[in-house]
Tab-separated table of C-alpha atoms in Angstrom:
chain	number	residue	atom	x	y	z
A	1345	MET	CA	34.682	-16.575	37.740
A	1346	LYS	CA	31.341	-14.983	38.334
A	1347	LYS	CA	32.907	-11.576	37.679
A	1348	MET	CA	34.234	-12.719	34.358
A	1349	ASN	CA	30.856	-14.154	33.378
A	1350	PHE	CA	29.258	-10.835	34.198
A	1351	LEU	CA	31.725	-8.879	32.173
A	1352	TYR	CA	31.180	-11.287	29.238
A	1353	VAL	CA	27.407	-10.800	29.331
A	1354	LEU	CA	27.857	-7.005	29.661
A	1355	SER	CA	30.192	-7.032	26.624
A	1356	PHE	CA	27.751	-9.029	24.614
A	1357	LEU	CA	24.827	-6.711	25.408
A	1358	PHE	CA	27.002	-3.680	24.479
A	1359	LEU	CA	27.886	-5.334	21.178
A	1360	PHE	CA	24.288	-6.189	20.430
A	1361	ILE	CA	22.906	-2.709	21.218
A	1362	GLY	CA	25.737	-1.076	19.290
A	1363	CYS	CA	24.917	-3.061	16.160
A	1364	SER	CA	21.218	-2.443	16.088
A	1365	PRO	CA	21.383	0.912	14.220
A	1366	LYS	CA	23.738	-0.689	11.724
A	1367	GLN	CA	21.299	-3.506	11.197
A	1368	ALA	CA	18.515	-0.947	10.558
A	1369	LYS	CA	20.657	0.845	8.020
A	1370	LYS	CA	21.451	-2.551	6.430
A	1371	GLU	CA	17.700	-3.263	5.986
A	1372	ILE	CA	17.238	0.025	4.260
A	1373	SER	CA	20.244	-0.527	1.981
A	1374	ASN	CA	18.863	-3.950	1.048
A	1375	SER	CA	15.515	-2.391	0.014
A	1376	LYS	CA	14.802	-1.211	-3.553
A	1377	TYR	CA	13.393	1.951	-2.039
A	1378	CYS	CA	15.437	4.723	-0.395
A	1379	ALA	CA	14.673	5.867	3.178
A	1380	ASN	CA	12.458	8.691	2.108
A	1381	GLU	CA	10.452	6.455	-0.230
A	1382	LEU	CA	9.998	3.961	2.576
A	1383	SER	CA	8.765	6.773	4.810
A	1384	LEU	CA	6.141	7.811	2.108
A	1385	LEU	CA	4.903	4.228	1.802
A	1386	SER	CA	5.472	3.356	5.433
A	1387	VAL	CA	3.440	1.041	7.494
A	1388	SER	CA	3.470	2.368	11.109
A	1389	ASP	CA	5.147	0.137	13.692
A	1390	SER	CA	1.842	0.281	15.605
A	1391	LEU	CA	-0.024	-1.408	12.815
A	1392	LYS	CA	-0.370	-5.154	12.455
A	1393	LYS	CA	1.270	-6.753	9.461
A	1394	ILE	CA	-0.493	-9.859	8.146
A	1395	LYS	CA	-0.820	-12.252	5.167
A	1396	ILE	CA	-4.249	-12.634	3.600
A	1397	ASP	CA	-5.875	-15.414	1.606
A	1398	TYR	CA	-6.905	-13.802	-1.683
A	1399	SER	CA	-9.131	-16.808	-2.567
A	1400	LEU	CA	-11.598	-16.177	0.236
A	1401	GLU	CA	-15.051	-14.729	-0.420
A	1402	GLU	CA	-15.794	-11.274	0.903
A	1403	GLU	CA	-17.211	-12.101	4.297
A	1404	PRO	CA	-14.688	-14.887	5.215
A	1405	LEU	CA	-11.863	-12.568	4.109
A	1406	LEU	CA	-13.102	-9.654	6.228
A	1407	ASN	CA	-13.517	-12.031	9.209
A	1408	SER	CA	-10.048	-13.378	8.653
A	1409	ILE	CA	-8.543	-9.874	8.561
A	1410	ALA	CA	-10.470	-8.855	11.751
A	1411	LYS	CA	-9.219	-11.965	13.518
A	1412	LYS	CA	-5.584	-11.510	12.489
A	1413	ILE	CA	-5.388	-7.881	13.449
A	1414	ASP	CA	-7.579	-8.476	16.475
A	1415	THR	CA	-9.825	-5.508	15.684
A	1416	GLU	CA	-13.483	-5.055	15.062
A	1417	LEU	CA	-13.988	-3.721	11.464
A	1418	CYS	CA	-17.558	-2.528	11.548
A	1419	LEU	CA	-18.146	1.105	10.452
A	1420	LYS	CA	-14.488	1.987	11.001
A	1421	THR	CA	-11.518	2.798	8.845
A	1422	ILE	CA	-8.920	0.155	9.827
A	1423	HIS	CA	-5.341	0.409	8.562
A	1424	PHE	CA	-2.993	-2.640	8.436
A	1425	GLY	CA	0.013	-3.950	6.426
A	1426	VAL	CA	-0.236	-6.851	3.998
A	1427	ILE	CA	2.954	-8.908	3.746
A	1428	LEU	CA	3.606	-9.785	0.068
A	1429	ALA	CA	5.409	-12.884	-1.264
A	1430	ASN	CA	8.538	-10.749	-1.949
A	1431	GLU	CA	8.504	-9.622	1.711
A	1432	ASP	CA	7.443	-6.045	0.868
A	1433	VAL	CA	4.582	-4.758	3.005
A	1434	ALA	CA	1.692	-2.893	1.402
A	1435	ASN	CA	-0.074	-0.330	3.556
A	1436	MET	CA	-3.901	-0.759	3.196
A	1437	TYR	CA	-7.153	0.070	4.874
A	1438	VAL	CA	-10.652	-1.323	4.846
A	1439	GLN	CA	-14.138	0.097	5.693
A	1440	ARG	CA	-16.746	-2.519	6.576
A	1441	GLU	CA	-20.504	-1.880	6.742
A	1442	CYS	CA	-21.977	-4.477	9.083
A	1443	ASP	CA	-25.440	-3.058	9.717
A	1444	LYS	CA	-27.418	-2.958	6.498
A	1445	ASN	CA	-29.884	-0.545	8.068
A	1446	ILE	CA	-27.199	2.070	8.551
A	1447	VAL	CA	-26.324	4.286	5.575
A	1448	SER	CA	-22.684	5.398	5.676
A	1449	CYS	CA	-21.280	7.980	3.367
A	1450	TYR	CA	-17.687	8.086	2.131
A	1451	ASN	CA	-16.224	10.641	-0.340
A	1452	ARG	CA	-15.244	8.613	-3.424
A	1453	GLY	CA	-14.837	11.575	-5.752
A	1454	THR	CA	-11.047	11.487	-5.687
A	1455	GLU	CA	-10.746	7.712	-5.555
A	1456	THR	CA	-9.958	5.528	-8.595
A	1457	TYR	CA	-11.050	1.901	-8.781
A	1458	ILE	CA	-8.984	-1.155	-9.801
A	1459	LEU	CA	-10.812	-4.358	-10.584
A	1460	LEU	CA	-9.142	-7.682	-11.349
A	1461	ASN	CA	-10.987	-10.583	-12.931
A	1462	LYS	CA	-10.151	-14.324	-12.550
A	1463	ASN	CA	-7.794	-14.122	-15.493
A	1464	GLY	CA	-5.839	-11.278	-13.956
A	1465	HIS	CA	-7.084	-8.747	-16.468
A	1466	LEU	CA	-7.275	-5.274	-14.948
A	1467	LEU	CA	-9.898	-2.635	-15.296
A	1468	MET	CA	-8.927	0.859	-14.086
A	1469	LYS	CA	-11.428	3.786	-14.217
A	1470	ASP	CA	-12.959	3.250	-17.638
A	1471	GLY	CA	-10.571	0.949	-19.552
A	1472	VAL	CA	-8.534	-2.265	-19.448
A	1473	ILE	CA	-4.833	-1.797	-19.117
A	1474	THR	CA	-1.846	-4.015	-18.232
A	1475	ILE	CA	-0.882	-4.299	-14.594
A	1476	ASP	CA	2.591	-2.799	-15.373
A	1477	SER	CA	0.808	0.263	-16.777
A	1478	VAL	CA	-0.967	1.070	-13.504
A	1479	LYS	CA	1.901	3.175	-12.207
A	1480	TYR	CA	2.003	5.305	-15.403
A	1481	TRP	CA	-1.751	5.782	-15.307
A	1482	MET	CA	-1.456	7.007	-11.756
A	1483	ARG	CA	1.400	9.359	-12.549
A	1484	LYS	CA	-0.637	10.928	-15.276
A	1485	ASN	CA	-3.870	11.254	-13.282
A	1486	PHE	CA	-2.532	11.875	-9.765
A	1487	SER	CA	-0.039	14.519	-10.663
A	1488	SER	CA	-2.688	16.969	-11.947
A	1489	LYS	CA	-2.584	20.415	-10.325
A	1490	ASP	CA	-6.433	20.481	-10.180
A	1491	ASP	CA	-8.008	20.087	-6.745
A	1492	ASP	CA	-10.268	17.286	-8.009
A	1493	HIS	CA	-7.435	15.030	-9.302
A	1494	TYR	CA	-7.288	11.471	-8.017
A	1495	LYS	CA	-5.655	10.910	-4.557
A	1496	ARG	CA	-6.722	7.377	-3.530
A	1497	VAL	CA	-6.971	3.878	-4.945
A	1498	SER	CA	-9.357	1.054	-4.158
A	1499	ILE	CA	-8.805	-2.479	-5.338
A	1500	ARG	CA	-11.008	-5.531	-5.669
A	1501	TRP	CA	-10.335	-8.949	-7.201
A	1502	ASP	CA	-12.172	-12.160	-8.055
A	1503	THR	CA	-11.574	-15.121	-5.758
A	1504	LYS	CA	-9.904	-16.913	-8.630
A	1505	THR	CA	-7.611	-14.052	-9.514
A	1506	PRO	CA	-3.975	-15.283	-9.431
A	1507	LYS	CA	-2.119	-14.250	-6.296
A	1508	ASP	CA	0.821	-12.939	-8.249
A	1509	SER	CA	-1.457	-10.685	-10.285
A	1510	ILE	CA	-2.942	-9.226	-7.127
A	1511	GLU	CA	0.350	-8.593	-5.459
A	1512	LYS	CA	1.918	-7.231	-8.635
A	1513	THR	CA	-0.967	-4.743	-8.765
A	1514	PHE	CA	-0.251	-3.724	-5.145
A	1515	THR	CA	3.433	-3.104	-6.049
A	1516	ASN	CA	2.430	-1.041	-9.106
A	1517	VAL	CA	0.125	1.098	-6.996
A	1518	MET	CA	2.981	1.748	-4.590
A	1519	ASN	CA	5.261	2.611	-7.547
A	1520	GLY	CA	2.532	4.798	-9.045
A	1521	TYR	CA	2.445	6.861	-5.800
A	1522	LEU	CA	6.254	7.076	-5.896
A	1523	LEU	CA	6.254	8.392	-9.522
A	1524	THR	CA	3.675	10.998	-8.443
A	1525	TYR	CA	5.756	11.920	-5.390
A	1526	GLU	CA	8.781	12.446	-7.643
A	1527	ASP	CA	6.692	14.888	-9.805
A	1528	LEU	CA	5.487	16.728	-6.672
A	1529	SER	CA	8.976	16.823	-5.285
A	1530	GLN	CA	10.299	18.424	-8.366
A	1531	GLN	CA	7.451	20.962	-8.448
A	1532	LEU	CA	7.786	21.932	-4.822
A	1533	PHE	CA	11.503	21.570	-4.064
A	1534	SER	CA	13.286	20.960	-7.387
A	1535	LYS	CA	14.768	17.852	-5.817
A	1536	LYS	CA	14.479	14.062	-6.069
A	1537	VAL	CA	12.444	12.419	-3.295
A	1538	CYS	CA	15.585	10.551	-2.098
A	1539	ASP	CA	17.318	13.926	-1.593
A	1540	LEU	CA	14.567	15.564	0.458
A	1541	GLU	CA	14.875	16.658	4.072
A	1542	THR	CA	12.523	14.963	6.636
A	1543	SER	CA	10.347	18.095	6.810
A	1544	GLN	CA	9.953	18.103	3.034
A	1545	VAL	CA	8.904	14.419	2.996
A	1546	ASN	CA	6.279	15.308	5.607
A	1547	ILE	CA	4.960	18.020	3.285
A	1548	LEU	CA	4.612	15.382	0.551
A	1549	LYS	CA	2.772	13.063	2.942
A	1550	LYS	CA	0.330	15.773	3.890
A	1551	LYS	CA	-0.270	16.846	0.318
A	1552	LEU	CA	-0.796	13.297	-0.993
A	1553	PRO	CA	-1.197	10.616	1.723
A	1554	PHE	CA	-0.642	7.083	0.526
A	1555	LYS	CA	-4.150	5.449	0.500
A	1556	LEU	CA	-4.943	2.001	-0.795
A	1557	ARG	CA	-8.392	0.639	0.095
A	1558	LEU	CA	-9.611	-2.919	-0.068
A	1559	GLN	CA	-12.952	-2.502	-1.837
A	1560	PHE	CA	-15.870	-4.451	-0.340
A	1561	GLY	CA	-19.593	-4.185	-0.385
A	1562	GLU	CA	-19.846	-2.707	-3.879
A	1563	GLN	CA	-20.919	-4.403	-7.079
A	1564	PHE	CA	-18.074	-6.214	-8.824
A	1565	LEU	CA	-17.727	-5.455	-12.541
A	1566	THR	CA	-15.787	-8.036	-14.578
A	1567	PRO	CA	-13.136	-6.508	-16.776
A	1568	PRO	CA	-13.480	-7.464	-20.437
A	1569	PRO	CA	-10.841	-9.629	-22.105
A	1570	PRO	CA	-8.057	-8.176	-24.320
A	1571	PRO	CA	-7.377	-6.573	-26.723
A	1572	ILE	CA	-6.052	-3.881	-24.414
A	1573	ASP	CA	-4.804	-0.376	-24.863
A	1574	VAL	CA	-1.466	-0.111	-23.068
A	1575	ILE	CA	-0.576	3.118	-21.403
A	1576	GLU	CA	3.115	3.780	-22.041
A	1577	GLU	CA	5.470	5.754	-19.822
């Protein structure tokens, strides 16, 4: 009887281990992104994935993030994943200045700013656009062949900004990077991102790393109300 029980457990473990790769493939197939796109947007397994309260003021929000990822944020660049309502995970980073007497310098020359007001109106660079237009703005301004083209995005919102507007903006930033990667992929390899080899995906990562920063410590400018100029595809 004991021998039969042992064989039953062994068979169960073999079945479980054998199904794990299939389960991983199933998770990819259920995603709206292909495996290469997921790799470009990836949140490393070593990073904490958390949910955040968008209604918190700056200091409480930073303290909440530090507590959830169990990491001191002061004068560091800290990466983590933010779990969205649709179960997607947005890869982000934050830089916190804790000592007001220390002057820290970050290169913002290739970074574009997104600001959301309490009504969900979005200001990007120097104009108000719709949230759905963010990805097209990025494709136009991130795909430039000039060395000084935009490469990073920072985002900040009002404590009363609707959660769905914030998360929709995160998604559009992710899709903006993907549109840019498609252009780069065609330029470099004459192939779609989803058809690239792993080594080619790594080249795209190196050429344009996905970088989305939570913007803190800088003056918040309130985007004006519509009318708005919509950037079309």
